[in-house]
Coordinates of C-alpha atoms in Angstrom, one line a residue:
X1 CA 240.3 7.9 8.3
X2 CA 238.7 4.8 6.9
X3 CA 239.6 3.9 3.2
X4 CA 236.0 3.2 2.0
X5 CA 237.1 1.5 -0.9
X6 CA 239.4 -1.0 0.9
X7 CA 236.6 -1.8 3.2
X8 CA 234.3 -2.5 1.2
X9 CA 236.5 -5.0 -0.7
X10 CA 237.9 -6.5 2.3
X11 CA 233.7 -7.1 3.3
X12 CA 232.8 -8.2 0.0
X13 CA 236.0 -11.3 0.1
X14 CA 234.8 -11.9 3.7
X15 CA 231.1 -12.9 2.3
X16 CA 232.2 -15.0 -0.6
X17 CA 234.1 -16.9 2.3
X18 CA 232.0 -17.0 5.3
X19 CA 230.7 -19.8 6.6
X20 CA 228.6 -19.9 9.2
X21 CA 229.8 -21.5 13.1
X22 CA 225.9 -21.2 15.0
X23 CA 223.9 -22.3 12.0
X24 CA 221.4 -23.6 14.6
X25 CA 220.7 -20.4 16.2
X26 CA 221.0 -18.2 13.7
X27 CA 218.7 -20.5 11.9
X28 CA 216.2 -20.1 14.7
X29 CA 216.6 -16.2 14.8
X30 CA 216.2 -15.7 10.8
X31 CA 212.8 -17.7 11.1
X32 CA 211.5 -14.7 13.3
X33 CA 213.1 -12.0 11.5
X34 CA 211.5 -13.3 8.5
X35 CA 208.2 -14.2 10.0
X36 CA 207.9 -10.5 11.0
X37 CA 208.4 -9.3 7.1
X38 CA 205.3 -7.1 7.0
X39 CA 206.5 -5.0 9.9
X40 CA 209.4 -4.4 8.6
X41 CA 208.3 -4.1 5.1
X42 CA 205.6 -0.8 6.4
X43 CA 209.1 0.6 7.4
X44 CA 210.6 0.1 4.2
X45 CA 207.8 1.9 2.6
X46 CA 208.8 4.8 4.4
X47 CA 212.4 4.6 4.3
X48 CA 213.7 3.0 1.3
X49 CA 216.0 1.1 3.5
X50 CA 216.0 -2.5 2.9
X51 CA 213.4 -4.5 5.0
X52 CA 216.1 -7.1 5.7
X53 CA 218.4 -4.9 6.2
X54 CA 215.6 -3.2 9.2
X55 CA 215.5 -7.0 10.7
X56 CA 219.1 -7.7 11.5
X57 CA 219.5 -3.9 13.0
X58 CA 216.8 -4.7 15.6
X59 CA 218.1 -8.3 15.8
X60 CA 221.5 -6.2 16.9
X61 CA 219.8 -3.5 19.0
X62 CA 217.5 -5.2 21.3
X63 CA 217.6 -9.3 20.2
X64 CA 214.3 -8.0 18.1
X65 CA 212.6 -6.7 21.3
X66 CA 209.5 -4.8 19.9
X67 CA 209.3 -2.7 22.9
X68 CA 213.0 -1.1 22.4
X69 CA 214.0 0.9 19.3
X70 CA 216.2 0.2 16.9
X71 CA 218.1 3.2 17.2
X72 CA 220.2 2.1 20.3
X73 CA 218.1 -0.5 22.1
X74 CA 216.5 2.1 24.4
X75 CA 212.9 1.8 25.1
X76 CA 210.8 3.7 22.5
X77 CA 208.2 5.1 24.7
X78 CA 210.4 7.1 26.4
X79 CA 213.3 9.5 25.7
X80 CA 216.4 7.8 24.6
X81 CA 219.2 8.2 27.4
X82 CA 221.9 6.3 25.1
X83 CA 223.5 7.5 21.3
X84 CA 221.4 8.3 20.0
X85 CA 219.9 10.4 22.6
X86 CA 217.1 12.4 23.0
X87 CA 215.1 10.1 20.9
X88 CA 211.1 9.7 20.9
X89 CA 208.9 9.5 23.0
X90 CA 207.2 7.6 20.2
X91 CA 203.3 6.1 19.6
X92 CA 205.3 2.7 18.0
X93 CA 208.3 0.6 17.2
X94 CA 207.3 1.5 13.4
X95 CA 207.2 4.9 14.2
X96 CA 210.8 5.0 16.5
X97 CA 212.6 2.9 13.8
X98 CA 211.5 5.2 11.0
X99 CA 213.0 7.8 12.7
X100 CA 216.2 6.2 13.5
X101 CA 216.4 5.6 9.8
X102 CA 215.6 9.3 8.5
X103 CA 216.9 11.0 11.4
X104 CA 219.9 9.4 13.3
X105 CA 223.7 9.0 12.2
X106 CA 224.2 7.5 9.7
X107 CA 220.9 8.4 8.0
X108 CA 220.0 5.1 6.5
X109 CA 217.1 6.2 4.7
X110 CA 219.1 8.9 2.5
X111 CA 221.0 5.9 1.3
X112 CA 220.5 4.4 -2.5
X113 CA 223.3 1.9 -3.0
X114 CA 221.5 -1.0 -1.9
X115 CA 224.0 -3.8 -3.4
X116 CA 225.3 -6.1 -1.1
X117 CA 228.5 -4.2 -1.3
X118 CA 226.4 -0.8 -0.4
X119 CA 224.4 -3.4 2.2
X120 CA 227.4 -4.6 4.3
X121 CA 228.7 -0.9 4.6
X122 CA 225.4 0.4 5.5
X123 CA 225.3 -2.1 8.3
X124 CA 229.2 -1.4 9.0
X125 CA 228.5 2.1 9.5
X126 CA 225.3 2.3 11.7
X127 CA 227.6 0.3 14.3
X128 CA 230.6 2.9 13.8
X129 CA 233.5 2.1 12.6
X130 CA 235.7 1.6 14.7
X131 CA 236.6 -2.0 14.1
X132 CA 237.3 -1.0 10.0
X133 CA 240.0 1.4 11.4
X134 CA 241.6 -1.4 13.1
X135 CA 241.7 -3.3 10.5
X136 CA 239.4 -5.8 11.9
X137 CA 236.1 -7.5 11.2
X138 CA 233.1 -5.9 13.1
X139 CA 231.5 -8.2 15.3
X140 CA 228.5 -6.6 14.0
X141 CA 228.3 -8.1 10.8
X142 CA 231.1 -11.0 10.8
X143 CA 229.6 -13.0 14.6
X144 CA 228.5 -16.2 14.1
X145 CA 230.6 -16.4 10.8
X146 CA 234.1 -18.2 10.4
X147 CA 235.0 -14.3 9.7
X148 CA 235.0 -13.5 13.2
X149 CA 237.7 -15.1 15.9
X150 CA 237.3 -12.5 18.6
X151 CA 237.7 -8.4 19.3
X152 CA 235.1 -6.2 20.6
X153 CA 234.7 -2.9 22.1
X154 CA 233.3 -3.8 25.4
X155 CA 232.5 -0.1 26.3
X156 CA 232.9 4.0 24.7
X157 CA 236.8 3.6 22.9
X158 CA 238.0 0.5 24.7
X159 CA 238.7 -2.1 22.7
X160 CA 239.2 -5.9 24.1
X161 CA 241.4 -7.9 21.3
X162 CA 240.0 -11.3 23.6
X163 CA 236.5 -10.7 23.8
X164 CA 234.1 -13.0 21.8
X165 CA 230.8 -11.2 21.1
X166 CA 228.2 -13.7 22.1
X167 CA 225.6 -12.0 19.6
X168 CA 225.3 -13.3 15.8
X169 CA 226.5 -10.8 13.5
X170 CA 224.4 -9.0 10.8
X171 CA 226.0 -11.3 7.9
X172 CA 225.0 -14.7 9.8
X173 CA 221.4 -13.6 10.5
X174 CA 221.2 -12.5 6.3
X175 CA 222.6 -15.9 5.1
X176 CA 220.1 -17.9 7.1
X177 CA 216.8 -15.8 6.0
X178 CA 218.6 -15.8 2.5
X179 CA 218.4 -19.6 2.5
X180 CA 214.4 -19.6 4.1
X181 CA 213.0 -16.5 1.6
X182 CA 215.1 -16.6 -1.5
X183 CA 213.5 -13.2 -2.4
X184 CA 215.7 -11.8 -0.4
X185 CA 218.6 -10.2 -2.6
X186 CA 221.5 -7.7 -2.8
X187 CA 222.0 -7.3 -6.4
X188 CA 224.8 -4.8 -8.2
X189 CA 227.7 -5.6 -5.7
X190 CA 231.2 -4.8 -7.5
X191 CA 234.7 -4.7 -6.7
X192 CA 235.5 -1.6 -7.1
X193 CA 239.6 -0.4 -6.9
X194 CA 242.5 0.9 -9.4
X195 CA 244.0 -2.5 -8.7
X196 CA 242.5 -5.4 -10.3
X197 CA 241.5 -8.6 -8.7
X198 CA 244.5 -11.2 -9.3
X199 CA 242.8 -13.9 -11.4
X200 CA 242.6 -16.7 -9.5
X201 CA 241.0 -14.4 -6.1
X202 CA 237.4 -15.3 -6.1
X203 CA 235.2 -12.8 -6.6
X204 CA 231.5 -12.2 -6.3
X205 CA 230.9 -13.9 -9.5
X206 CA 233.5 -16.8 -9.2
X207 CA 233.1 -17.6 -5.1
X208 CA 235.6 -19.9 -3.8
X209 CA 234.8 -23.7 -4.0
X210 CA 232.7 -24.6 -0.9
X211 CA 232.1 -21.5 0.1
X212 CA 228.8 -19.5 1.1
X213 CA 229.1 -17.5 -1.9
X214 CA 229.3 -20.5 -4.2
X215 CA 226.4 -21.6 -2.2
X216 CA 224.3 -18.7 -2.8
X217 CA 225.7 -18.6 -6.6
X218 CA 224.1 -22.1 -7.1
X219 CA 221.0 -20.6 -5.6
X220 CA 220.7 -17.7 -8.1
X221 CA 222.1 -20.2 -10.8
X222 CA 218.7 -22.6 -10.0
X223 CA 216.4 -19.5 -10.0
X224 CA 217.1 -18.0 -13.1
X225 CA 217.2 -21.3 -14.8
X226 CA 213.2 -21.5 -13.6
X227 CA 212.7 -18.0 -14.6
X228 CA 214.1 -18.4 -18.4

């Protein structure tokens, strides 16, 4: 049973202090992911979920493959054979990912706390999670982060504590379109437990010194200096 609460603390501490370790390629990759926002904004219309949120799934899926959907990878013009299955055929890759989003575990769409605490779950989740009842961060979201040393399931309910997933996670992809299109957000995010943060933990409003999220604090700082 996965203490909800506990993960989502333990994500939110692991953003304030991720750095990332393939700037260079997840650089390159968040240029594309951004540079396809209207595609991913017509699913948003029809989902509610995120349209960067959408990138970094089909990032993960099928290394944004518009021929494969982003429910599992598989292609979308044929039935799904993988989880999943018995998917499509569908007429798109807009209409395949919408229904991944309304109709597939873990629903996605039905969703409404998109904070980044409420973000890195969603994201957590769709994976499975299997890596937050180890204890461990998912290679989904923490690859390509200093949050991530190794441990992957390399198949179905076998876990490898010495395999390094070669993909960038879903938190490296984010940061790097968060530094090219600063209109991407994740406002709202709160620790939220019955035992306080000790004072000198950073938190979401005081990141740790040198850290991405004192990074994206100055970033935030700068804008809504402009805006007032």
């Amino acid at each position: 049973m996965v203490d909800f609460d506990a993960l989502t603390r333990a994500n939110l501490r692991r953003w304030e202090q991720a750095k990332l370790t393939r700037k260079v390629i997840s650089d390159k990759v968040a240029k594309s992911l951004v540079a396809a926002k209207a595609r991913y904004r017509a699913v948003e219309a029809k989902t509610g979920v995120p349209w960067p949120v959408i990138a970094v799934i089909h990032e993960r899926e099928s290394s944004q493959n518009w021929g494969r959907s982003l429910a599992q990878g598989d292609p979308w013009n044929r039935v799904s054979v993988h989880v999943p299955e018995g998917r499509g055929p569908f007429n798109s890759w807009e209409e395949a990912a919408i229904d991944a989003l309304l109709n597939c575990h873990p629903h996605l769409a039905k969703r409404k706390d998109w904070s980044l605490a409420g973000v890195l779950i969603a994201l957590e989740m769709y994976n499975g999670l299997g890596y937050a009842s180890k204890g461990v961060p998912s290679p989904y979201l923490w690859a390509g982060t200093s949050q991530y040393k190794s441990g992957k399931y390399v198949r179905d309910g076998v876990y490898d504590p010495g395999h390094v997933d070669q993909q960038l996670g879903c938190v490296a992809m984010l940061l790097s379109m968060m530094a090219i299109d600063p209109t991407i957000t994740f406002t709202g995010a709160k620790v939220t437990s019955s035992t306080p943060q000790a004072p000198h933990m950073p938190s979401i409003a005081t990141p740790s010194k040198g850290s991405i999220g004192a990074f994206i604090a100055s970033i935030f700082n700068v804008i809504s200096k402009r805006k007032s």
